[in-house]
Short mmCIF file of C-alpha atoms and ligand atoms in Angstrom, two decimals:
data_model
loop_
_atom_site.label_atom_id
_atom_site.label_comp_id
_atom_site.label_asym_id
_atom_site.label_seq_id
_atom_site.Cartn_x
_atom_site.Cartn_y
_atom_site.Cartn_z
CA UNK S 14 -64.39 162.69 90.69
CA UNK S 15 -65.03 162.54 94.43
CA UNK S 16 -64.28 159.43 96.46
CA UNK S 17 -66.93 157.15 97.82
CA UNK S 18 -69.41 158.27 100.52
CA UNK S 19 -71.11 155.54 102.53
CA UNK S 20 -74.38 155.24 104.29
CA UNK S 21 -75.68 152.36 106.48
CA UNK S 22 -77.26 149.41 104.74
CA UNK S 23 -80.58 150.22 106.36
CA UNK S 24 -83.03 148.35 104.27
CA UNK S 25 -81.57 144.86 104.39
CA UNK S 26 -83.84 142.16 105.81
CA UNK S 27 -82.23 139.18 107.49
CA UNK S 28 -84.59 136.18 107.35
CA UNK S 29 -84.23 132.93 109.23
CA UNK S 30 -83.06 129.87 107.23
CA UNK S 31 -86.60 128.50 107.43
CA UNK S 32 -88.02 131.76 106.15
CA UNK S 33 -85.46 131.89 103.40
CA UNK S 34 -86.28 128.41 102.24
CA UNK S 35 -89.95 129.12 102.26
CA UNK S 36 -89.52 132.47 100.37
CA UNK S 37 -87.17 130.89 97.79
CA UNK S 38 -89.58 128.03 97.20
CA UNK S 39 -92.59 130.34 96.99
CA UNK S 40 -90.83 132.61 94.61
CA UNK S 41 -89.98 129.70 92.36
CA UNK S 42 -93.56 128.56 92.52
CA UNK S 43 -94.81 131.93 91.38
CA UNK S 44 -92.29 132.70 88.76
CA UNK S 45 -92.60 129.28 87.05
CA UNK S 46 -96.21 130.24 86.23
CA UNK S 47 -94.87 133.04 83.95
CA UNK S 48 -95.34 132.21 80.32
CA UNK S 49 -94.56 134.22 77.22
CA UNK S 50 -98.01 135.10 75.93
CA UNK S 51 -98.98 136.01 72.34
CA UNK S 52 -102.75 136.41 72.72
CA UNK S 53 -103.61 139.64 74.51
CA UNK S 54 -106.92 141.25 75.55
CA UNK S 55 -107.27 144.86 74.75
CA UNK S 56 -108.42 145.75 78.28
CA UNK S 57 -106.52 148.77 79.49
CA UNK S 58 -103.96 148.46 82.34
CA UNK S 59 -103.60 151.32 84.85
CA UNK S 60 -100.60 153.49 84.02
CA UNK S 61 -99.62 153.56 87.72
CA UNK S 62 -98.90 149.70 87.43
CA UNK S 63 -96.57 150.24 84.54
CA UNK S 64 -94.95 153.26 86.30
CA UNK S 65 -94.16 151.23 89.37
CA UNK S 66 -92.88 148.34 87.35
CA UNK S 67 -90.45 150.68 85.56
CA UNK S 68 -89.44 152.15 88.86
CA UNK S 69 -88.67 148.64 90.03
CA UNK S 70 -86.65 148.14 86.89
CA UNK S 71 -84.68 151.29 87.53
CA UNK S 72 -83.36 149.74 90.79
CA UNK S 73 -81.42 147.10 88.87
CA UNK S 74 -77.64 147.08 89.22
CA UNK S 75 -75.63 148.45 86.33
CA UNK S 76 -71.95 148.88 85.28
CA UNK S 77 -70.57 151.77 87.44
CA UNK S 78 -74.20 152.64 88.23
CA UNK S 79 -74.51 154.36 84.97
CA UNK S 80 -78.05 153.08 84.51
CA UNK S 81 -77.61 152.97 80.68
CA UNK S 82 -81.25 152.42 79.83
CA UNK S 83 -84.44 154.15 78.89
CA UNK S 84 -87.96 152.87 78.62
CA UNK S 85 -90.74 154.12 76.41
CA UNK S 86 -94.20 152.92 77.51
CA UNK S 87 -96.50 153.17 74.52
CA UNK S 88 -100.29 152.98 74.92
CA UNK S 89 -101.20 155.39 72.14
CA UNK S 90 -103.16 153.46 69.47
CA UNK S 91 -101.62 155.32 66.62
CA UNK S 92 -98.10 154.83 67.77
CA UNK S 93 -98.74 151.08 68.43
CA UNK S 94 -100.07 150.79 64.90
CA UNK S 95 -96.89 152.39 63.44
CA UNK S 96 -94.78 150.02 65.45
CA UNK S 97 -96.83 147.06 64.33
CA UNK S 98 -96.58 147.97 60.65
CA UNK S 99 -92.76 148.57 60.82
CA UNK S 100 -92.17 145.35 62.93
CA UNK S 101 -94.30 143.16 60.56
CA UNK S 102 -92.42 144.51 57.56
CA UNK S 103 -89.10 143.45 59.12
CA UNK S 104 -90.56 140.17 60.39
CA UNK S 105 -91.88 139.26 56.91
CA UNK S 106 -88.38 139.71 55.53
CA UNK S 107 -86.94 137.70 58.39
CA UNK S 108 -89.36 134.70 57.94
CA UNK S 109 -89.23 134.83 54.13
CA UNK S 110 -85.54 135.51 53.44
CA UNK S 111 -83.20 136.43 56.37
CA UNK S 112 -83.76 133.53 58.76
CA UNK S 113 -81.73 130.43 57.94
CA UNK S 114 -83.71 127.16 57.88
CA UNK S 115 -81.97 126.09 61.06
CA UNK S 116 -83.46 129.13 62.88
CA UNK S 117 -86.93 128.62 61.41
CA UNK S 118 -86.73 125.01 62.62
CA UNK S 119 -85.87 126.19 66.13
CA UNK S 120 -88.88 128.54 66.11
CA UNK S 121 -91.35 125.89 64.83
CA UNK S 122 -92.36 124.59 68.23
CA UNK S 123 -93.30 128.20 69.23
CA UNK S 124 -95.52 128.70 66.22
CA UNK S 125 -94.33 132.27 65.64
CA UNK S 126 -94.91 134.01 62.29
CA UNK S 127 -94.62 137.50 60.84
CA UNK S 128 -98.04 138.59 62.00
CA UNK S 129 -97.85 140.59 65.24
CA UNK S 130 -101.40 141.63 66.03
CA UNK S 131 -100.51 141.88 69.72
CA UNK S 132 -98.47 144.98 68.96
CA UNK S 133 -101.80 146.69 68.55
CA UNK S 134 -104.01 144.67 70.85
CA UNK S 135 -102.02 144.81 74.03
CA UNK S 136 -102.57 147.99 76.07
CA UNK S 137 -98.77 148.55 76.60
CA UNK S 138 -95.64 148.19 74.47
CA UNK S 139 -92.53 148.94 76.49
CA UNK S 140 -89.56 149.62 74.36
CA UNK S 141 -86.21 149.20 76.07
CA UNK S 142 -83.23 151.25 74.83
CA UNK S 143 -79.57 150.61 75.76
CA UNK S 144 -77.27 153.56 75.82
CA UNK S 145 -73.73 152.44 74.91
CA UNK S 146 -72.62 155.85 75.78
CA UNK S 147 -73.93 158.91 77.71
CA UNK S 148 -73.93 162.45 76.42
CA UNK S 149 -73.05 165.47 78.59
CA UNK S 150 -74.95 168.69 78.28
CA UNK S 151 -72.09 170.07 76.24
CA UNK S 152 -72.33 167.19 73.79
CA UNK S 153 -69.29 165.30 74.95
CA UNK S 154 -69.73 161.48 75.09
CA UNK S 155 -68.75 159.14 77.82
CA UNK S 156 -68.70 155.30 77.84
CA UNK S 157 -71.28 153.31 79.64
CA UNK S 158 -69.59 150.06 80.95
CA UNK S 159 -71.27 146.83 80.48
CA UNK S 160 -74.26 148.44 78.84
CA UNK S 161 -75.66 145.24 77.32
CA UNK S 162 -75.32 143.19 80.52
CA UNK S 163 -76.85 145.96 82.58
CA UNK S 164 -79.94 146.35 80.23
CA UNK S 165 -80.34 142.63 80.10
CA UNK S 166 -80.48 142.47 83.91
CA UNK S 167 -82.87 145.40 84.03
CA UNK S 168 -85.10 143.70 81.45
CA UNK S 169 -85.28 140.69 83.75
CA UNK S 170 -86.36 143.00 86.59
CA UNK S 171 -89.04 144.46 84.37
CA UNK S 172 -90.42 141.05 83.32
CA UNK S 173 -90.61 139.93 86.91
CA UNK S 174 -92.20 143.18 88.07
CA UNK S 175 -94.90 142.88 85.42
CA UNK S 176 -95.51 139.26 86.18
CA UNK S 177 -95.68 140.08 89.94
CA UNK S 178 -98.26 142.89 89.17
CA UNK S 179 -100.44 140.25 87.46
CA UNK S 180 -99.66 141.07 83.76
CA UNK S 181 -98.69 138.75 80.99
CA UNK S 182 -95.67 139.63 78.91
CA UNK S 183 -93.94 138.88 75.57
CA UNK S 184 -90.41 139.67 74.75
CA UNK S 185 -90.58 140.65 71.16
CA UNK S 186 -87.40 141.07 69.00
CA UNK S 187 -88.19 142.48 65.69
CA UNK S 188 -84.85 142.53 63.86
CA UNK S 189 -83.47 144.97 62.90
CA UNK S 190 -85.45 147.37 65.12
CA UNK S 191 -83.91 150.74 64.23
CA UNK S 192 -87.47 151.83 63.35
CA UNK S 193 -88.13 152.28 67.03
CA UNK S 194 -85.73 155.22 67.29
CA UNK S 195 -87.55 156.91 64.51
CA UNK S 196 -91.08 156.25 65.70
CA UNK S 197 -90.37 156.93 69.34
CA UNK S 198 -87.99 159.80 68.67
CA UNK S 199 -85.01 158.44 70.55
CA UNK S 200 -81.47 159.86 70.10
CA UNK S 201 -78.72 158.07 68.36
CA UNK S 202 -76.83 157.00 71.51
CA UNK S 203 -79.82 154.80 72.24
CA UNK S 204 -79.95 151.36 70.74
CA UNK S 205 -83.31 149.46 70.68
CA UNK S 206 -82.74 146.48 72.91
CA UNK S 207 -86.04 144.73 73.22
CA UNK S 208 -89.85 145.33 73.00
CA UNK S 209 -91.91 144.04 75.84
CA UNK S 210 -95.61 143.54 75.22
CA UNK S 211 -97.66 143.75 78.39
CA UNK S 212 -101.33 143.32 79.25
CA UNK S 213 -103.92 140.75 80.21
CA UNK S 214 -104.06 137.49 78.33
CA UNK S 215 -107.15 137.10 76.18
CA UNK S 216 -109.70 134.70 77.61
CA UNK S 217 -108.88 132.07 75.00
CA UNK S 218 -105.01 132.52 75.20
CA UNK S 219 -103.05 129.42 74.57
CA UNK S 220 -99.25 128.87 74.97
CA UNK S 221 -96.94 126.35 73.26
CA UNK S 222 -96.45 123.14 75.17
CA UNK S 223 -92.75 123.41 76.02
CA UNK S 224 -90.73 122.59 79.10
CA UNK S 225 -87.87 124.16 81.03
CA UNK S 226 -84.55 122.41 81.80
CA UNK S 227 -84.29 120.76 85.20
CA UNK S 228 -82.01 122.00 88.01
CA UNK S 229 -79.57 119.21 87.15
CA UNK S 230 -79.34 120.34 83.58
CA UNK S 231 -78.72 123.99 84.37
CA UNK S 232 -76.69 124.00 87.55
CA UNK S 233 -73.62 122.34 89.08
CA UNK S 234 -72.84 122.57 92.72
CA UNK S 235 -69.18 121.99 93.59
N1 IYR J 306 -88.16 137.97 65.90
C1 IYR J 306 -89.00 136.99 65.34
C2 IYR J 306 -88.38 135.63 65.47
C3 IYR J 306 -88.28 135.06 66.88
C4 IYR J 306 -86.98 134.79 67.21
C5 IYR J 306 -86.80 134.12 68.40
I1 IYR J 306 -84.90 133.70 68.99
C6 IYR J 306 -87.87 133.77 69.27
O1 IYR J 306 -87.70 133.22 70.48
C7 IYR J 306 -89.18 134.08 68.83
C8 IYR J 306 -89.30 134.72 67.52
C9 IYR J 306 -90.40 137.08 66.00
O2 IYR J 306 -90.59 137.87 66.90
O3 IYR J 306 -91.31 136.43 65.46
#
């Protein structure tokens, strides 16, 4: 392995303190509008929007810059249907048998159930895969450091990018979701991490009346 090679930090922008305060406040004001949506319109979304959002996601930091992720953007109706059928099968098991009562109680305010029509209605499903190890052309494997943390960070980037583009999102977690490898033809070093549903909300979309914790509840300044 070669040593580091450095280039100037050419693209950094230094703002004034006033600009920073304004930008931070404006960003908060915008991102606090994001809600997890479960009622999607079937209006199509330009592929170029999804492409740029995934490019933005690919800029996320990762352990040793190994970028241990892959994204499959599904707009094909037949593939979305297969995903819905497989996910609903797992979800039915989850809600009927696997989930302990405590978990079901925690989900009650969200009103979720095993029916996932949005997996077919929404124009895009983006499956995120985490690669716990990489594979060299000769088949040898090498470890990806902090793969889960890295993919979690990237997922946050993707949610923000999609929100910024004007799309509604839902982080969907069918469990287990090994069926995604099979349906999407992903190799065995890739572990399904999350399914992001993206599109426009339907005209009559509603969201649960829930609140976020306050700054005091989530942060300590010492
Ligand atoms: N995976 C199930 C259950 C579920 C779990 C959590 I944690 C949520 O925040 C929401 C749902 C489902 O998608 O319905």
